[in-house]
Each structure stands twice: as structure tokens, then as C-alpha cells.
PDB file of C-alpha atoms in Angstrom:
ATOM      1  CA  UNK A   1     151.829 -41.962 -46.417  1.00 55.00           C
ATOM      2  CA  UNK A   2     148.509 -43.564 -45.377  1.00 57.00           C
ATOM      3  CA  UNK A   3     146.349 -45.074 -48.365  1.00 63.00           C
ATOM      4  CA  UNK A   4     143.043 -43.537 -48.975  1.00 71.00           C
ATOM      5  CA  UNK A   5     140.395 -45.327 -46.811  1.00 79.00           C
ATOM      6  CA  UNK A   6     136.638 -45.350 -46.883  1.00 90.00           C
ATOM      7  CA  UNK A   7     135.500 -42.741 -44.242  1.00 93.00           C
ATOM      8  CA  UNK A   8     132.507 -44.801 -43.414  1.00 95.00           C
ATOM      9  CA  UNK A   9     134.729 -47.782 -42.938  1.00 96.00           C
ATOM     10  CA  UNK A  10     137.096 -45.701 -40.571  1.00 96.00           C
ATOM     11  CA  UNK A  11     134.031 -44.761 -38.616  1.00 96.00           C
ATOM     12  CA  UNK A  12     132.712 -48.227 -38.246  1.00 96.00           C
ATOM     13  CA  UNK A  13     135.980 -49.405 -36.986  1.00 97.00           C
ATOM     14  CA  UNK A  14     136.208 -46.494 -34.580  1.00 96.00           C
ATOM     15  CA  UNK A  15     132.842 -47.530 -33.014  1.00 96.00           C
ATOM     16  CA  UNK A  16     133.777 -51.283 -33.034  1.00 96.00           C
ATOM     17  CA  UNK A  17     136.863 -50.673 -30.934  1.00 96.00           C
ATOM     18  CA  UNK A  18     135.217 -48.474 -28.750  1.00 94.00           C
ATOM     19  CA  UNK A  19     133.142 -51.055 -27.620  1.00 94.00           C
ATOM     20  CA  UNK A  20     134.089 -54.522 -25.861  1.00 94.00           C
ATOM     21  CA  UNK A  21     137.858 -55.118 -25.915  1.00 94.00           C
ATOM     22  CA  UNK A  22     138.561 -57.843 -23.286  1.00 93.00           C
ATOM     23  CA  UNK A  23     141.513 -60.194 -22.768  1.00 92.00           C
ATOM     24  CA  UNK A  24     140.344 -63.762 -23.088  1.00 94.00           C
ATOM     25  CA  UNK A  25     143.246 -66.198 -22.443  1.00 93.00           C
ATOM     26  CA  UNK A  26     146.763 -66.977 -23.102  1.00 91.00           C
ATOM     27  CA  UNK A  27     147.639 -70.319 -24.736  1.00 92.00           C
ATOM     28  CA  UNK A  28     150.999 -71.690 -24.482  1.00 89.00           C
ATOM     29  CA  UNK A  29     150.144 -74.704 -26.569  1.00 91.00           C
ATOM     30  CA  UNK A  30     147.639 -75.365 -29.190  1.00 94.00           C
ATOM     31  CA  UNK A  31     145.510 -77.698 -26.995  1.00 94.00           C
ATOM     32  CA  UNK A  32     144.571 -74.366 -25.157  1.00 95.00           C
ATOM     33  CA  UNK A  33     143.417 -72.358 -28.088  1.00 96.00           C
ATOM     34  CA  UNK A  34     139.861 -71.154 -27.749  1.00 97.00           C
ATOM     35  CA  UNK A  35     137.283 -72.923 -30.195  1.00 96.00           C
ATOM     36  CA  UNK A  36     137.753 -71.527 -33.787  1.00 97.00           C
ATOM     37  CA  UNK A  37     134.161 -69.756 -33.571  1.00 96.00           C
ATOM     38  CA  UNK A  38     135.034 -66.259 -34.924  1.00 98.00           C
ATOM     39  CA  UNK A  39     137.258 -64.690 -37.163  1.00 98.00           C
ATOM     40  CA  UNK A  40     140.918 -63.875 -35.983  1.00 98.00           C
ATOM     41  CA  UNK A  41     143.604 -61.230 -36.843  1.00 98.00           C
ATOM     42  CA  UNK A  42     147.019 -62.096 -35.627  1.00 97.00           C
ATOM     43  CA  UNK A  43     149.952 -59.696 -34.802  1.00 96.00           C
ATOM     44  CA  UNK A  44     153.494 -60.786 -35.215  1.00 95.00           C
ATOM     45  CA  UNK A  45     156.837 -58.733 -34.999  1.00 95.00           C
ATOM     46  CA  UNK A  46     160.336 -58.800 -33.458  1.00 92.00           C
ATOM     47  CA  UNK A  47     160.574 -58.286 -29.952  1.00 84.00           C
ATOM     48  CA  UNK A  48     160.714 -54.873 -28.842  1.00 87.00           C
ATOM     49  CA  UNK A  49     158.931 -53.713 -32.109  1.00 94.00           C
ATOM     50  CA  UNK A  50     156.295 -52.111 -30.344  1.00 92.00           C
ATOM     51  CA  UNK A  51     153.497 -54.702 -30.761  1.00 92.00           C
ATOM     52  CA  UNK A  52     151.877 -54.398 -27.308  1.00 89.00           C
ATOM     53  CA  UNK A  53     151.821 -50.528 -27.659  1.00 92.00           C
ATOM     54  CA  UNK A  54     150.214 -50.794 -30.942  1.00 95.00           C
ATOM     55  CA  UNK A  55     147.740 -53.380 -29.554  1.00 94.00           C
ATOM     56  CA  UNK A  56     146.608 -50.749 -26.955  1.00 93.00           C
ATOM     57  CA  UNK A  57     146.617 -47.863 -29.604  1.00 95.00           C
ATOM     58  CA  UNK A  58     144.371 -49.839 -31.959  1.00 95.00           C
ATOM     59  CA  UNK A  59     141.884 -50.738 -29.152  1.00 94.00           C
ATOM     60  CA  UNK A  60     142.133 -47.272 -27.368  1.00 92.00           C
ATOM     61  CA  UNK A  61     143.090 -48.963 -24.099  1.00 89.00           C
ATOM     62  CA  UNK A  62     146.201 -47.917 -22.222  1.00 82.00           C
ATOM     63  CA  UNK A  63     146.801 -51.490 -20.611  1.00 77.00           C
ATOM     64  CA  UNK A  64     145.032 -54.095 -22.555  1.00 81.00           C
ATOM     65  CA  UNK A  65     148.131 -55.575 -23.558  1.00 70.00           C
ATOM     66  CA  UNK A  66     151.194 -55.503 -21.254  1.00 63.00           C
ATOM     67  CA  UNK A  67     154.000 -53.473 -22.378  1.00 48.00           C
ATOM     68  CA  UNK A  68     157.545 -54.213 -20.821  1.00 44.00           C
ATOM     69  CA  UNK A  69     161.098 -52.899 -21.446  1.00 43.00           C
ATOM     70  CA  UNK A  70     162.144 -56.578 -21.595  1.00 45.00           C
ATOM     71  CA  UNK A  71     161.911 -57.763 -25.204  1.00 47.00           C
ATOM     72  CA  UNK A  72     160.548 -61.322 -25.596  1.00 48.00           C
ATOM     73  CA  UNK A  73     158.218 -61.223 -22.613  1.00 48.00           C
ATOM     74  CA  UNK A  74     155.299 -62.522 -24.474  1.00 55.00           C
ATOM     75  CA  UNK A  75     155.820 -66.330 -25.077  1.00 74.00           C
ATOM     76  CA  UNK A  76     152.176 -67.205 -25.598  1.00 87.00           C
ATOM     77  CA  UNK A  77     149.362 -66.736 -27.894  1.00 92.00           C
ATOM     78  CA  UNK A  78     147.302 -64.078 -26.273  1.00 92.00           C
ATOM     79  CA  UNK A  79     143.672 -63.780 -27.568  1.00 95.00           C
ATOM     80  CA  UNK A  80     141.470 -60.630 -26.973  1.00 95.00           C
ATOM     81  CA  UNK A  81     137.699 -60.721 -27.545  1.00 96.00           C
ATOM     82  CA  UNK A  82     136.577 -57.630 -29.912  1.00 97.00           C
ATOM     83  CA  UNK A  83     132.875 -56.528 -30.071  1.00 96.00           C
ATOM     84  CA  UNK A  84     129.701 -58.411 -29.044  1.00 94.00           C
ATOM     85  CA  UNK A  85     128.109 -58.617 -25.682  1.00 91.00           C
ATOM     86  CA  UNK A  86     130.203 -59.887 -22.559  1.00 86.00           C
ATOM     87  CA  UNK A  87     129.144 -63.582 -22.108  1.00 88.00           C
ATOM     88  CA  UNK A  88     128.489 -64.037 -25.699  1.00 94.00           C
ATOM     89  CA  UNK A  89     130.963 -64.610 -28.653  1.00 97.00           C
ATOM     90  CA  UNK A  90     132.821 -61.548 -29.768  1.00 97.00           C
ATOM     91  CA  UNK A  91     132.627 -60.281 -33.425  1.00 98.00           C
ATOM     92  CA  UNK A  92     136.119 -61.299 -33.862  1.00 98.00           C
ATOM     93  CA  UNK A  93     139.340 -61.832 -31.953  1.00 98.00           C
ATOM     94  CA  UNK A  94     143.107 -60.445 -31.992  1.00 97.00           C
ATOM     95  CA  UNK A  95     145.732 -62.673 -31.516  1.00 96.00           C
ATOM     96  CA  UNK A  96     149.097 -61.329 -29.977  1.00 93.00           C
ATOM     97  CA  UNK A  97     151.792 -63.758 -31.061  1.00 92.00           C
ATOM     98  CA  UNK A  98     155.103 -64.358 -29.271  1.00 87.00           C
ATOM     99  CA  UNK A  99     157.744 -61.939 -30.322  1.00 86.00           C
ATOM    100  CA  UNK A 100     160.583 -63.237 -32.331  1.00 85.00           C
ATOM    101  CA  UNK A 101     164.300 -62.455 -32.906  1.00 77.00           C
ATOM    102  CA  UNK A 102     165.075 -62.534 -29.166  1.00 63.00           C
ATOM    103  CA  UNK A 103     168.894 -63.128 -29.316  1.00 57.00           C
ATOM    104  CA  UNK A 104     169.422 -64.431 -25.633  1.00 67.00           C
ATOM    105  CA  UNK A 105     166.715 -66.929 -25.731  1.00 71.00           C
ATOM    106  CA  UNK A 106     167.907 -70.616 -25.085  1.00 79.00           C
ATOM    107  CA  UNK A 107     167.616 -72.734 -28.428  1.00 81.00           C
ATOM    108  CA  UNK A 108     164.776 -74.809 -26.914  1.00 83.00           C
ATOM    109  CA  UNK A 109     162.627 -71.876 -26.329  1.00 78.00           C
ATOM    110  CA  UNK A 110     163.216 -70.410 -29.869  1.00 79.00           C
ATOM    111  CA  UNK A 111     162.289 -74.022 -31.158  1.00 84.00           C
ATOM    112  CA  UNK A 112     159.252 -74.087 -28.996  1.00 84.00           C
ATOM    113  CA  UNK A 113     158.146 -70.708 -30.172  1.00 83.00           C
ATOM    114  CA  UNK A 114     158.680 -71.675 -33.783  1.00 85.00           C
ATOM    115  CA  UNK A 115     156.742 -74.903 -33.469  1.00 89.00           C
ATOM    116  CA  UNK A 116     153.864 -73.181 -31.712  1.00 91.00           C
ATOM    117  CA  UNK A 117     153.663 -70.412 -34.276  1.00 91.00           C
ATOM    118  CA  UNK A 118     154.050 -72.668 -37.410  1.00 92.00           C
ATOM    119  CA  UNK A 119     151.288 -75.022 -36.199  1.00 94.00           C
ATOM    120  CA  UNK A 120     149.009 -72.098 -35.356  1.00 95.00           C
ATOM    121  CA  UNK A 121     149.316 -70.503 -38.665  1.00 95.00           C
ATOM    122  CA  UNK A 122     148.929 -73.685 -40.599  1.00 93.00           C
ATOM    123  CA  UNK A 123     146.060 -75.105 -38.588  1.00 90.00           C
ATOM    124  CA  UNK A 124     144.085 -72.108 -37.611  1.00 95.00           C
ATOM    125  CA  UNK A 125     140.885 -72.004 -40.214  1.00 96.00           C
ATOM    126  CA  UNK A 126     139.565 -69.066 -38.722  1.00 98.00           C
ATOM    127  CA  UNK A 127     142.911 -66.763 -39.182  1.00 98.00           C
ATOM    128  CA  UNK A 128     141.638 -64.090 -41.567  1.00 97.00           C
ATOM    129  CA  UNK A 129     145.009 -62.155 -41.748  1.00 98.00           C
ATOM    130  CA  UNK A 130     148.401 -61.545 -40.013  1.00 98.00           C
ATOM    131  CA  UNK A 131     149.951 -58.137 -39.296  1.00 98.00           C
ATOM    132  CA  UNK A 132     153.597 -58.395 -39.339  1.00 98.00           C
ATOM    133  CA  UNK A 133     155.089 -55.271 -37.694  1.00 98.00           C
ATOM    134  CA  UNK A 134     158.263 -53.810 -38.739  1.00 98.00           C
ATOM    135  CA  UNK A 135     160.432 -51.202 -36.937  1.00 97.00           C
ATOM    136  CA  UNK A 136     160.827 -47.970 -38.856  1.00 98.00           C
ATOM    137  CA  UNK A 137     164.117 -47.423 -37.248  1.00 97.00           C
ATOM    138  CA  UNK A 138     165.574 -50.530 -38.724  1.00 95.00           C
ATOM    139  CA  UNK A 139     163.355 -51.793 -41.660  1.00 97.00           C
ATOM    140  CA  UNK A 140     162.952 -55.427 -42.428  1.00 97.00           C
ATOM    141  CA  UNK A 141     165.535 -57.672 -40.882  1.00 95.00           C
ATOM    142  CA  UNK A 142     166.383 -61.467 -41.590  1.00 93.00           C
ATOM    143  CA  UNK A 143     164.050 -62.425 -38.874  1.00 92.00           C
ATOM    144  CA  UNK A 144     161.242 -60.451 -40.416  1.00 95.00           C
ATOM    145  CA  UNK A 145     161.919 -62.329 -43.875  1.00 95.00           C
ATOM    146  CA  UNK A 146     161.833 -65.672 -42.090  1.00 92.00           C
ATOM    147  CA  UNK A 147     158.469 -64.812 -40.501  1.00 94.00           C
ATOM    148  CA  UNK A 148     157.120 -63.604 -44.021  1.00 96.00           C
ATOM    149  CA  UNK A 149     158.436 -66.880 -45.532  1.00 95.00           C
ATOM    150  CA  UNK A 150     156.812 -68.967 -42.820  1.00 93.00           C
ATOM    151  CA  UNK A 151     153.508 -67.089 -43.606  1.00 96.00           C
ATOM    152  CA  UNK A 152     153.989 -67.459 -47.508  1.00 96.00           C
ATOM    153  CA  UNK A 153     154.463 -71.213 -46.852  1.00 94.00           C
ATOM    154  CA  UNK A 154     151.354 -71.355 -44.645  1.00 94.00           C
ATOM    155  CA  UNK A 155     149.313 -69.534 -47.140  1.00 92.00           C
ATOM    156  CA  UNK A 156     148.316 -67.020 -44.589  1.00 95.00           C
ATOM    157  CA  UNK A 157     147.699 -63.494 -46.074  1.00 97.00           C
ATOM    158  CA  UNK A 158     149.497 -60.546 -44.185  1.00 98.00           C
ATOM    159  CA  UNK A 159     150.084 -56.813 -44.083  1.00 98.00           C
ATOM    160  CA  UNK A 160     153.294 -55.297 -43.290  1.00 98.00           C
ATOM    161  CA  UNK A 161     152.883 -52.358 -40.683  1.00 98.00           C
ATOM    162  CA  UNK A 162     155.655 -50.041 -40.027  1.00 98.00           C
ATOM    163  CA  UNK A 163     155.887 -49.014 -36.209  1.00 98.00           C
ATOM    164  CA  UNK A 164     157.279 -46.241 -34.553  1.00 97.00           C
ATOM    165  CA  UNK A 165     157.254 -43.839 -37.387  1.00 97.00           C
ATOM    166  CA  UNK A 166     157.759 -40.869 -35.243  1.00 97.00           C
ATOM    167  CA  UNK A 167     161.171 -41.963 -34.304  1.00 97.00           C
ATOM    168  CA  UNK A 168     162.934 -41.352 -37.571  1.00 97.00           C
ATOM    169  CA  UNK A 169     163.329 -38.478 -39.770  1.00 97.00           C
ATOM    170  CA  UNK A 170     160.619 -37.834 -42.612  1.00 96.00           C
ATOM    171  CA  UNK A 171     163.104 -38.618 -45.445  1.00 97.00           C
ATOM    172  CA  UNK A 172     164.321 -41.931 -43.823  1.00 97.00           C
ATOM    173  CA  UNK A 173     160.800 -42.718 -43.073  1.00 97.00           C
ATOM    174  CA  UNK A 174     159.961 -42.306 -46.659  1.00 97.00           C
ATOM    175  CA  UNK A 175     162.894 -44.483 -47.631  1.00 98.00           C
ATOM    176  CA  UNK A 176     162.006 -47.413 -45.251  1.00 98.00           C
ATOM    177  CA  UNK A 177     158.199 -47.079 -46.476  1.00 98.00           C
ATOM    178  CA  UNK A 178     159.244 -47.358 -50.030  1.00 97.00           C
ATOM    179  CA  UNK A 179     161.883 -50.191 -49.251  1.00 98.00           C
ATOM    180  CA  UNK A 180     159.090 -52.162 -47.380  1.00 98.00           C
ATOM    181  CA  UNK A 181     156.542 -51.945 -50.246  1.00 97.00           C
ATOM    182  CA  UNK A 182     159.062 -53.211 -52.694  1.00 97.00           C
ATOM    183  CA  UNK A 183     159.736 -56.152 -50.305  1.00 97.00           C
ATOM    184  CA  UNK A 184     156.065 -56.824 -49.982  1.00 97.00           C
ATOM    185  CA  UNK A 185     155.504 -57.255 -53.566  1.00 96.00           C
ATOM    186  CA  UNK A 186     158.025 -60.111 -53.727  1.00 95.00           C
ATOM    187  CA  UNK A 187     155.959 -62.046 -51.198  1.00 96.00           C
ATOM    188  CA  UNK A 188     152.916 -63.901 -52.771  1.00 94.00           C
ATOM    189  CA  UNK A 189     150.895 -63.687 -49.374  1.00 96.00           C
ATOM    190  CA  UNK A 190     151.784 -60.148 -48.633  1.00 97.00           C
ATOM    191  CA  UNK A 191     149.171 -57.149 -49.083  1.00 95.00           C
ATOM    192  CA  UNK A 192     150.760 -54.527 -51.393  1.00 93.00           C
ATOM    193  CA  UNK A 193     149.991 -51.553 -49.167  1.00 94.00           C
ATOM    194  CA  UNK A 194     152.228 -50.782 -46.156  1.00 97.00           C
ATOM    195  CA  UNK A 195     150.806 -48.645 -43.259  1.00 96.00           C
ATOM    196  CA  UNK A 196     152.854 -46.233 -41.321  1.00 97.00           C
ATOM    197  CA  UNK A 197     152.038 -45.906 -37.618  1.00 98.00           C
ATOM    198  CA  UNK A 198     153.042 -44.352 -34.463  1.00 97.00           C
ATOM    199  CA  UNK A 199     151.482 -45.501 -31.322  1.00 96.00           C
ATOM    200  CA  UNK A 200     152.708 -42.194 -29.554  1.00 95.00           C
ATOM    201  CA  UNK A 201     151.437 -39.865 -32.080  1.00 96.00           C
ATOM    202  CA  UNK A 202     148.536 -41.784 -33.003  1.00 95.00           C
ATOM    203  CA  UNK A 203     149.544 -41.871 -36.773  1.00 96.00           C
ATOM    204  CA  UNK A 204     147.935 -44.451 -39.067  1.00 96.00           C
ATOM    205  CA  UNK A 205     145.840 -46.079 -36.079  1.00 97.00           C
ATOM    206  CA  UNK A 206     142.497 -45.032 -37.640  1.00 96.00           C
ATOM    207  CA  UNK A 207     143.597 -46.518 -41.078  1.00 96.00           C
ATOM    208  CA  UNK A 208     145.091 -49.652 -39.275  1.00 97.00           C
ATOM    209  CA  UNK A 209     141.659 -50.333 -37.386  1.00 97.00           C
ATOM    210  CA  UNK A 210     139.814 -49.893 -40.500  1.00 97.00           C
ATOM    211  CA  UNK A 211     142.095 -52.588 -42.183  1.00 97.00           C
ATOM    212  CA  UNK A 212     141.417 -54.890 -39.207  1.00 97.00           C
ATOM    213  CA  UNK A 213     137.799 -54.509 -39.378  1.00 97.00           C
ATOM    214  CA  UNK A 214     137.733 -55.076 -43.175  1.00 96.00           C
ATOM    215  CA  UNK A 215     139.980 -58.059 -42.932  1.00 97.00           C
ATOM    216  CA  UNK A 216     137.751 -59.569 -39.999  1.00 97.00           C
ATOM    217  CA  UNK A 217     134.865 -59.138 -42.091  1.00 95.00           C
ATOM    218  CA  UNK A 218     136.184 -61.087 -45.180  1.00 88.00           C
TER     219      UNK A 218
END
């Protein structure tokens, strides 16, 4: 299910992520954001979609991003420096966005999340792409569609990435993959290809790394 990717780009991405991958800061509000000095790639997804695990898999680290059995733990924008020398500007940054769809959160928490994410998406000039993670076991949910519409409205290009592909049977995964591709084609800001990944098995990780590097270099 993985699209053909230039082997040279895959190798460059592997080398890129084998270097510096450092946590920079957490921003609970826009005033705490780092200076917009380098390209940024953001990761968005429902709570418990496996975002932290995928971030760890992409970077080849076991605990760069904290994983938790408690959905919705990340309620800030977390920035990670990728590449470059320590003490200098990185080549680009990954931004771990707050998980959405947490049903038990108070309305004020949900509204604070919505405002933070919306303002970040609309005003961050260095944001090159967003990765919207979709759980292969469930496919696209209403809260995912809301996120996609927010990105469409913010004119931020995004890729849909299926996570936990090893948790469903092959024919079910194929059906979810095809349905997700069909959904992507209905959204103007969505990338037409959909990657299938498994943080546990390593499926699609090399291709996703290559996609992230290509987007960062746009």
C-alpha cells in the first residue's frame, strides 16, 4: 500500500532523523511559540490515535514523545528540533499538536484547544504541512472531518496517515485505506496519497520520514 518513493530521498530522510532530534519547548499559548525561523511539520490526530508512538518511530527514539494510556494528555503545542547542530537552528521542526476528540474534557478545555489550534494553523507562516493521523481500526470519524475542514479553511496542506495498520485484518485495512483515499480527494488541502503505518511493526515509517523531509524542503 506504500507509494513508490525515491530511494535516495528515503536514505536522506534516514540520515536526517538519525541525527539531532531534541525536544525544544511546550507552548500552551501562541505567545510561547518559538520564533518562526525554520520550516515546521505538524502532527494532528484524535486522542489515542498513536501520535506519540508514531513520532517516536519517525525519529527512531523510544521516548522522545511521551506515550500514555490516558487519551488527551498532550494539551500544548510541543516542538522538536530536527537536524542541525546543538545550539544552532535546526533544519526543521516537528510540532506535536494537542489530541482532539476527548469526550470527557470540560467544554472550556475543548474551546481552549480549538482556539489554540485554529490560531496556530492560520498564523504560522513557516508551517509547511500537517499530518492528520487516522486510526486504521476506525477510519475517519466526525472529529477527523472537523480537523480536515479546519485545515481546508486555514489553507494548510495536509497528509492523511493511517496508524496501527497491524491491528486490523488485511482486507479490512485495504477497505479503510481505499475509503480514506476517497475522502482525501474531497478536500482541497488534502494530499491525494494516504500512507499506511504501524509504529510497532515499522510499516510505512521510512516512506513517512521521506514525505516529512520532502515537505520540510518545500
